[in-house]
Amino acid sequence: MATPPETRTIGNHLEEPVNTHDHHEPAGQHLGAETGTKTDTTPLATARRHRPWPGRGRPARRPGGGAAPLRLPAVGGGRGRVTLWIAATHAQPAWAHAPRLVIRAPEKRCGKSRLLDVVEGACHQPFITVNATAAAVYRSITQDPPTMLVDEADTIFGPKADGHEDLRGLLNAGHQRNRPAKRYDPHKNRVETISTFAMAALAGIGRMPDTIEDRAVVVQMRRRTPTEQVAPYRHRRDRPRLQKLSERLKRMVA
């Protein structure tokens, strides 16, 4: 199946075309959408067929006329996976499952936090969980859930994980719809039902638990070699371009 032009455009922004053969299974299957030879009737597929968006198939341009791709850190061939996952965050109503994006680094200074910055700029309603309490994260998940971005995720699941039980439970349960959490509110003297379904990206050192990685798109980071050139990510310069891309993705699935 040919890669849709809008998806190739995202790949152009991230400076690597999507490799349509680099999948263990069709992306729609992993998300819970219908795939195969029959007509795909998911909201995202309908949007692709009937609502072409402005600038379709063309990457952003510099004022001087040249293409302006963003250079990702050394992600070991995972740019296509990151690209598709970012696009999927903008079509959450279409999915029965929300696969996690696991950005795994073997050591420090591999660019995992920088890659998370790129994801934050282009994904749907980013919500960075640094210093956020579990209660605040739970309350942020509405009918239109944000995309949770968890840096230093190894501190949530690793040896220093004490005190993060609620957040771990949310990240595990939120992979699938209709897996709400139950919380007792002593002020209202009643049990509340809280939604947990949301896309989430986790960046950390080492492997995540099997309960996360079995349901995840895994990107293995590495340190760049002395001969590799990686353009620095500048928040004030690069984030506006990512936000424009995010707006185009929103229009595509609106």
Short mmCIF file of C-alpha atoms in Angstrom, two decimals, residues 79-226:
data_model
loop_
_atom_site.label_atom_id
_atom_site.label_comp_id
_atom_site.label_asym_id
_atom_site.label_seq_id
_atom_site.Cartn_x
_atom_site.Cartn_y
_atom_site.Cartn_z
CA ARG A 79 12.38 8.45 11.98
CA GLY A 80 9.55 6.87 10.02
CA ARG A 81 8.06 5.41 13.18
CA VAL A 82 8.26 8.75 14.99
CA THR A 83 6.64 10.46 12.00
CA LEU A 84 3.68 8.07 11.88
CA TRP A 85 3.19 8.16 15.64
CA ILE A 86 3.05 11.97 15.66
CA ALA A 87 0.44 11.88 12.89
CA ALA A 88 -1.58 9.30 14.85
CA THR A 89 -1.87 11.61 17.88
CA HIS A 90 -4.02 13.96 15.78
CA ALA A 91 -6.52 11.20 14.97
CA GLN A 92 -7.21 9.78 18.43
CA PRO A 93 -11.00 9.49 17.88
CA ALA A 94 -10.27 6.91 15.16
CA TRP A 95 -8.28 4.54 17.36
CA ALA A 96 -9.34 1.79 19.75
CA HIS A 97 -5.78 1.62 21.14
CA ALA A 98 -3.14 4.23 21.90
CA PRO A 99 0.30 2.71 21.33
CA ARG A 100 3.05 4.29 23.40
CA LEU A 101 6.12 5.82 21.81
CA VAL A 102 9.14 4.56 23.75
CA ILE A 103 12.32 6.58 23.18
CA ARG A 104 15.00 4.31 24.61
CA ALA A 105 18.62 5.38 25.16
CA PRO A 106 21.50 3.21 26.42
CA GLU A 107 23.13 6.13 28.24
CA LYS A 108 22.97 9.88 28.75
CA ARG A 109 23.53 12.45 25.98
CA CYS A 110 21.91 10.39 23.22
CA GLY A 111 19.32 13.04 22.34
CA LYS A 112 16.20 11.42 23.84
CA SER A 113 15.03 14.62 25.51
CA ARG A 114 15.71 16.57 22.33
CA LEU A 115 13.63 14.11 20.31
CA LEU A 116 10.85 14.50 22.87
CA ASP A 117 11.04 18.28 22.23
CA VAL A 118 10.44 17.64 18.52
CA VAL A 119 7.48 15.38 19.32
CA GLU A 120 6.11 18.03 21.69
CA GLY A 121 6.14 20.65 18.96
CA ALA A 122 4.19 18.59 16.41
CA CYS A 123 1.88 16.27 18.36
CA HIS A 124 -1.73 16.83 19.43
CA GLN A 125 -2.13 18.91 22.61
CA PRO A 126 1.19 18.04 24.29
CA PHE A 127 1.12 17.62 28.06
CA ILE A 128 4.56 17.36 29.68
CA THR A 129 4.31 15.47 32.95
CA VAL A 130 7.49 16.80 34.60
CA ASN A 131 6.70 17.55 38.26
CA ALA A 132 2.98 16.91 37.64
CA THR A 133 1.12 14.96 40.29
CA ALA A 134 -0.78 11.84 39.32
CA ALA A 135 -4.03 13.61 40.22
CA ALA A 136 -3.21 16.48 37.84
CA VAL A 137 -2.44 14.04 35.03
CA TYR A 138 -5.68 12.12 35.57
CA ARG A 139 -7.73 15.34 35.58
CA SER A 140 -6.11 16.44 32.31
CA ILE A 141 -7.51 13.46 30.39
CA THR A 142 -10.81 14.64 28.94
CA GLN A 143 -12.99 13.56 26.00
CA ASP A 144 -10.29 15.14 23.82
CA PRO A 145 -7.24 13.78 25.65
CA PRO A 146 -3.81 15.40 25.43
CA THR A 147 -0.64 13.62 24.34
CA MET A 148 1.32 12.79 27.48
CA LEU A 149 5.08 13.30 27.25
CA VAL A 150 7.09 11.62 30.00
CA ASP A 151 10.80 12.38 30.20
CA GLU A 152 13.09 10.39 32.52
CA ALA A 153 10.49 7.61 32.41
CA ASP A 154 13.05 5.17 33.84
CA THR A 155 12.51 6.87 37.23
CA ILE A 156 8.83 5.87 37.08
CA PHE A 157 9.44 2.19 36.30
CA GLY A 158 12.98 1.62 37.57
CA PRO A 159 14.56 1.14 41.02
CA LYS A 160 13.59 4.71 42.02
CA ALA A 161 9.93 4.17 41.16
CA ASP A 162 8.50 4.37 44.69
CA GLY A 163 5.55 6.73 44.86
CA HIS A 164 4.61 6.53 41.17
CA GLU A 165 2.05 3.72 41.39
CA ASP A 166 -0.85 5.86 40.14
CA LEU A 167 1.09 7.18 37.15
CA ARG A 168 2.29 3.68 36.26
CA GLY A 169 -1.27 2.44 36.43
CA LEU A 170 -2.42 5.24 34.14
CA LEU A 171 0.27 4.55 31.53
CA ASN A 172 -0.58 0.85 31.55
CA ALA A 173 -4.38 1.18 31.49
CA GLY A 174 -4.53 4.14 29.09
CA HIS A 175 -3.39 2.06 26.13
CA GLN A 176 -6.98 0.87 25.53
CA ARG A 177 -10.37 2.56 25.62
CA ASN A 178 -12.89 1.72 28.34
CA ARG A 179 -10.28 1.11 31.02
CA PRO A 180 -11.27 3.86 33.48
CA ALA A 181 -9.76 4.42 36.90
CA LYS A 182 -11.93 4.54 40.02
CA ARG A 183 -11.15 7.11 42.70
CA TYR A 184 -12.99 7.92 45.90
CA ASP A 185 -13.62 11.63 46.48
CA PRO A 186 -13.96 12.17 50.25
CA HIS A 187 -15.22 15.73 49.77
CA LYS A 188 -18.16 14.57 47.63
CA ASN A 189 -18.44 11.19 49.37
CA ARG A 190 -18.64 9.30 46.10
CA VAL A 191 -16.60 7.16 43.72
CA GLU A 192 -15.54 8.90 40.52
CA THR A 193 -14.87 7.27 37.17
CA ILE A 194 -11.87 8.84 35.43
CA SER A 195 -10.87 8.20 31.83
CA THR A 196 -7.32 6.95 31.21
CA PHE A 197 -7.19 6.68 27.39
CA ALA A 198 -4.48 8.90 25.88
CA MET A 199 -1.47 8.71 23.58
CA ALA A 200 1.81 8.84 25.51
CA ALA A 201 5.51 9.14 24.68
CA LEU A 202 8.07 7.95 27.22
CA ALA A 203 11.77 8.77 27.07
CA GLY A 204 14.27 7.08 29.36
CA ILE A 205 17.50 5.15 29.77
CA GLY A 206 17.24 1.39 29.27
CA ARG A 207 14.24 -0.80 28.58
CA MET A 208 10.73 -0.11 29.78
CA PRO A 209 8.65 -2.92 31.33
CA ASP A 210 7.16 -5.48 28.95
CA THR A 211 3.68 -4.17 29.78
CA ILE A 212 4.72 -0.91 28.08
CA GLU A 213 7.03 -2.09 25.28
CA ASP A 214 4.64 -4.82 24.10
CA ARG A 215 2.19 -2.01 23.28
CA ALA A 216 4.69 0.50 22.00
CA VAL A 217 6.49 1.88 18.99
CA VAL A 218 10.10 1.59 20.19
CA VAL A 219 12.83 3.93 18.98
CA GLN A 220 16.40 3.05 19.96
CA MET A 221 18.64 6.10 20.41
CA ARG A 222 22.43 6.21 20.23
CA ARG A 223 25.16 8.79 20.53
CA ARG A 224 26.16 10.32 17.24
CA THR A 225 29.57 9.43 15.88
CA PRO A 226 32.30 12.10 15.56
#
